[in-house]
CSV table of C-alpha atoms in Angstrom, one decimal:
chain,number,residue,atom,x,y,z
Y,767,TYR,CA,-17.5,2.4,-1.4
Y,768,PHE,CA,-14.0,3.1,-2.6
Y,769,VAL,CA,-15.0,2.8,-6.4
Y,770,GLU,CA,-18.1,4.9,-5.8
Y,771,ARG,CA,-16.1,7.6,-4.1
Y,772,VAL,CA,-13.7,7.6,-7.0
Y,773,LYS,CA,-16.4,7.9,-9.5
Y,774,ARG,CA,-18.0,10.8,-7.6
Y,775,GLU,CA,-14.7,12.7,-7.6
Y,776,ILE,CA,-13.9,12.1,-11.3
Y,777,GLY,CA,-17.5,13.0,-12.3
Y,778,GLY,CA,-17.2,16.3,-10.2
Y,779,LEU,CA,-13.9,17.1,-11.8
Y,780,ALA,CA,-15.1,16.4,-15.2
Y,781,ALA,CA,-18.1,18.7,-14.8
Y,782,ALA,CA,-15.9,21.4,-13.4
Y,783,VAL,CA,-13.5,21.5,-16.3
Y,784,GLY,CA,-15.9,20.5,-19.0
Y,785,GLY,CA,-14.9,16.9,-19.7
Y,786,LEU,CA,-11.9,14.6,-19.8
Y,787,ASP,CA,-9.1,13.7,-22.3
Y,788,ALA,CA,-7.9,10.6,-20.4
Y,789,ILE,CA,-8.0,8.8,-17.0
Y,790,VAL,CA,-4.6,7.5,-15.7
Y,791,PHE,CA,-4.5,5.0,-12.9
Y,792,ALA,CA,-1.4,5.0,-10.8
Y,793,GLY,CA,-0.2,5.0,-7.2
Y,794,GLY,CA,-0.6,1.2,-6.6
Y,795,ILE,CA,-4.4,1.0,-6.2
Y,796,GLY,CA,-5.6,1.4,-9.7
Y,797,GLU,CA,-2.3,0.3,-11.2
Y,798,HIS,CA,-2.4,-3.2,-9.6
Y,799,SER,CA,-6.1,-3.9,-9.4
Y,800,ALA,CA,-7.8,-4.7,-12.6
Y,801,ARG,CA,-11.2,-5.0,-10.6
Y,802,VAL,CA,-11.0,-1.4,-9.4
Y,803,ARG,CA,-10.1,-0.1,-12.9
Y,804,GLY,CA,-12.9,-2.0,-14.6
Y,805,GLU,CA,-15.6,-1.2,-12.0
Y,806,THR,CA,-14.5,2.6,-12.1
Y,807,LEU,CA,-14.6,2.9,-15.8
Y,808,ARG,CA,-17.8,0.9,-16.3
Y,809,GLY,CA,-19.4,3.5,-14.2
Y,810,LEU,CA,-18.0,6.4,-16.3
Y,811,ALA,CA,-19.0,5.2,-19.8
Y,812,TRP,CA,-21.2,8.4,-20.1
Y,813,LEU,CA,-17.9,10.4,-20.2
Y,814,GLY,CA,-16.8,8.4,-23.3
Y,815,VAL,CA,-13.8,6.7,-21.4
Y,816,ALA,CA,-12.6,3.2,-22.1
Y,817,LEU,CA,-10.1,0.9,-20.5
Y,818,ASP,CA,-7.1,0.3,-22.6
Y,819,GLU,CA,-5.5,-2.7,-20.9
Y,820,ALA,CA,-2.8,-3.2,-23.5
Y,821,ARG,CA,-1.5,0.3,-23.1
Y,822,LEU,CA,-1.7,-0.1,-19.2
Y,823,GLN,CA,0.5,-3.3,-19.5
Y,824,ARG,CA,3.0,-1.4,-21.7
Y,825,LEU,CA,3.1,1.3,-19.1
Y,826,SER,CA,3.6,-1.1,-16.2
Y,827,ARG,CA,6.5,-2.8,-17.9
Y,828,ALA,CA,8.1,0.7,-18.6
Y,829,HIS,CA,7.5,1.7,-14.9
Y,830,ALA,CA,9.2,-1.6,-13.7
Y,831,GLU,CA,12.2,-1.0,-15.9
Y,832,ALA,CA,12.7,2.6,-14.9
Y,833,TYR,CA,12.2,1.7,-11.3
Y,834,ARG,CA,14.8,-1.0,-11.4
Y,835,ALA,CA,17.2,1.4,-13.1
Y,836,MET,CA,16.9,3.8,-10.1
Y,837,GLY,CA,17.4,1.0,-7.6
Y,838,LYS,CA,20.8,2.3,-6.3
Y,839,THR,CA,19.1,5.7,-5.4
Y,840,ILE,CA,16.3,4.1,-3.4
Y,841,ARG,CA,16.7,5.0,0.3
Y,842,PRO,CA,14.5,3.5,3.2
Y,843,LEU,CA,12.4,5.7,5.4
Y,844,PRO,CA,14.0,7.0,8.5
Y,845,GLY,CA,14.2,4.2,11.0
Y,846,ALA,CA,12.9,1.5,8.7
Y,847,ARG,CA,15.9,-0.8,9.0
Y,848,GLU,CA,16.3,-0.2,12.8
Y,849,LEU,CA,12.5,-1.0,13.3
Y,850,LEU,CA,12.8,-4.4,11.5
Y,851,ALA,CA,16.1,-5.2,13.4
Y,852,TYR,CA,14.5,-4.3,16.7
Y,853,LEU,CA,11.5,-6.6,16.0
Y,854,THR,CA,13.8,-9.4,15.0
Y,855,GLU,CA,15.9,-9.1,18.1
Y,856,GLN,CA,12.8,-9.1,20.3
Y,857,SER,CA,11.5,-12.2,18.5
Y,858,ILE,CA,8.5,-10.2,17.4
Y,859,PRO,CA,7.2,-11.7,14.0
Y,860,TRP,CA,7.0,-9.3,11.2
Y,861,ALA,CA,6.0,-9.4,7.5
Y,862,ILE,CA,6.0,-7.1,4.5
Y,863,ALA,CA,2.8,-6.9,2.3
Y,864,THR,CA,2.9,-4.7,-0.7
Y,865,SER,CA,0.6,-4.0,-3.6
Y,866,GLY,CA,3.6,-3.9,-5.8
Y,867,ARG,CA,4.8,-6.9,-7.8
Y,868,MET,CA,8.3,-8.6,-7.0
Y,869,GLU,CA,9.7,-6.9,-10.2
Y,870,THR,CA,9.6,-3.6,-8.4
Y,871,ALA,CA,9.1,-4.6,-4.7
Y,872,GLY,CA,12.5,-6.3,-4.9
Y,873,VAL,CA,14.2,-2.9,-5.2
Y,874,ASN,CA,12.7,-1.7,-2.1
Y,875,LEU,CA,13.4,-4.9,-0.1
Y,876,ALA,CA,17.0,-4.7,-1.2
Y,877,ALA,CA,17.2,-1.3,0.3
Y,878,LEU,CA,15.7,-2.5,3.4
Y,879,GLY,CA,18.2,-5.5,3.6
Y,880,VAL,CA,15.3,-7.9,3.4
Y,881,ASP,CA,15.7,-11.4,1.7
Y,882,PRO,CA,12.3,-12.5,0.6
Y,883,ASP,CA,13.6,-16.2,0.8
Y,884,LYS,CA,14.2,-15.7,4.7
Y,885,SER,CA,11.5,-13.2,5.6
Y,886,VAL,CA,7.7,-13.2,5.2
Y,887,VAL,CA,7.0,-11.2,2.1
Y,888,VAL,CA,3.6,-11.0,0.3
Y,889,THR,CA,3.4,-9.1,-3.0
Y,890,ARG,CA,0.7,-8.5,-5.5
Y,891,ASP,CA,1.8,-11.7,-7.5
Y,892,GLN,CA,0.5,-13.8,-4.7
Y,893,VAL,CA,-3.1,-12.6,-4.1
Y,894,LYS,CA,-6.1,-12.0,-6.1
Y,895,HIS,CA,-6.9,-8.4,-5.2
Y,896,ALA,CA,-4.7,-5.4,-4.2
Y,897,LYS,CA,-5.5,-2.8,-1.6
Y,898,PRO,CA,-8.1,-1.5,-0.4
Y,899,ASP,CA,-9.1,-5.3,-0.5
Y,900,PRO,CA,-7.5,-7.1,2.6
Y,901,ASP,CA,-6.1,-10.0,0.6
Y,902,LEU,CA,-2.4,-9.0,1.1
Y,903,PHE,CA,-2.8,-8.5,4.8
Y,904,LEU,CA,-4.8,-11.7,5.3
Y,905,ALA,CA,-2.1,-13.7,3.6
Y,906,ALA,CA,0.6,-12.2,5.7
Y,907,ALA,CA,-1.3,-12.6,9.0
Y,908,ALA,CA,-1.9,-16.4,8.0
Y,909,ARG,CA,1.8,-16.7,8.4
Y,910,LEU,CA,2.2,-14.6,11.5
Y,911,GLU,CA,-1.0,-15.7,13.4
Y,912,THR,CA,-1.7,-12.2,14.8
Y,913,ALA,CA,-0.5,-8.8,13.5
Y,914,TYR,CA,-0.8,-5.0,13.4
Y,915,VAL,CA,-1.1,-3.4,10.0
Y,916,ILE,CA,1.4,-0.6,9.4
Y,917,GLY,CA,1.0,1.7,6.4
Y,918,ASP,CA,1.1,5.3,5.2
Y,919,SER,CA,-2.1,5.5,3.1
Y,920,ILE,CA,-5.7,5.6,3.9
Y,921,TRP,CA,-6.0,2.4,1.5
Y,922,ASP,CA,-3.7,0.7,4.0
Y,923,MET,CA,-6.1,1.5,6.9
Y,924,LEU,CA,-9.3,0.7,4.9
Y,925,ALA,CA,-7.7,-2.8,4.1
Y,926,ALA,CA,-6.7,-3.3,7.8
Y,927,ALA,CA,-10.3,-2.5,8.9
Y,928,ARG,CA,-11.7,-4.9,6.3
Y,929,CYS,CA,-9.6,-7.8,7.7
Y,930,ARG,CA,-10.4,-6.8,11.3
Y,931,ALA,CA,-6.9,-5.8,12.0
Y,932,LEU,CA,-5.5,-2.8,14.0
Y,933,GLY,CA,-3.9,-0.2,11.7
Y,934,ILE,CA,-1.0,1.9,12.6
Y,935,GLY,CA,-0.5,4.9,10.3
Y,936,LEU,CA,2.7,6.7,9.2
Y,937,LEU,CA,2.8,10.2,7.8
Y,938,SER,CA,5.2,9.3,5.2
Y,939,GLY,CA,2.8,8.8,2.5
Y,940,GLY,CA,1.3,12.2,2.1
Y,941,TYR,CA,-1.8,11.7,4.1
Y,942,GLY,CA,-2.6,13.7,7.3
Y,943,GLU,CA,-3.1,12.3,10.8
Y,944,THR,CA,-6.8,13.1,10.7
Y,945,GLU,CA,-7.2,11.2,7.3
Y,946,LEU,CA,-5.4,8.1,8.6
Y,947,GLN,CA,-7.4,8.1,11.8
Y,948,GLN,CA,-10.8,8.5,10.0
Y,949,ALA,CA,-9.7,5.4,7.8
Y,950,SER,CA,-9.3,3.5,11.1
Y,951,ALA,CA,-5.7,4.0,12.2
Y,952,LEU,CA,-5.4,3.3,15.9
Y,953,ARG,CA,-2.0,5.3,16.2
Y,954,VAL,CA,-0.3,7.6,13.9
Y,955,TYR,CA,3.6,8.2,13.8
Y,956,GLU,CA,5.7,10.5,11.8
Y,957,ASP,CA,7.8,7.6,10.3
Y,958,PRO,CA,9.3,4.3,11.3
Y,959,ALA,CA,11.8,5.9,13.5
Y,960,ASP,CA,9.1,7.6,15.5
Y,961,MET,CA,7.2,4.4,15.7
Y,962,LEU,CA,10.1,2.7,17.2
Y,963,ALA,CA,10.6,5.4,19.7
Y,964,HIS,CA,7.0,4.8,20.9
Y,965,ILE,CA,7.1,1.1,20.4
Y,966,TYR,CA,6.0,0.6,24.0
Y,967,GLU,CA,2.6,2.0,23.0
Y,968,LEU,CA,2.0,-1.1,20.9
Y,969,GLY,CA,3.2,-3.6,23.4
Y,970,GLY,CA,6.7,-3.9,22.0
Y,971,GLY,CA,8.7,-3.0,25.0
Y,972,ARG,CA,11.2,-0.1,25.6
Y,973,GLY,CA,8.6,1.5,28.0
């Protein structure tokens, strides 16, 4: 469904503007999923596009280098550190599952004060497929037994639905409340701080 939707959108845009010069995959999904890239482009051969994996690898390496260079400027979302601290204090198991590889995810983990050697962290390096496939969340849940999936994109919510987990949406990813709910979000909060303020709605106390 996801790939078919992407192809429809690209085809419609190509028809509207009279063709395409290039297609750039970014934002985690296409960047980290060779299967999504391949299936999408195979369906768009009529536009004359081709998958340049060598260039993609060069861009990925450059992106990782630039991201690491910006590490000291990365700031967690409001309430993110506090939410993790609260869950730890209440002995509520938690994990971080990200479509990013450790070379870039490590920057965000450091900003959160999370040590991947002491906490449950699942990155793209450890699973076969990235979101919207559920591999990341299934790998994390296997180490937690049961879990909510908390994310700020429709791909997070779709992946949650595919592994039969309850998805909790955050508005920090640029998607609206309705979009997240339509993608299966059970609850939607402004950011981690808002979620922590309403943690009782998820069975986490503080009621």
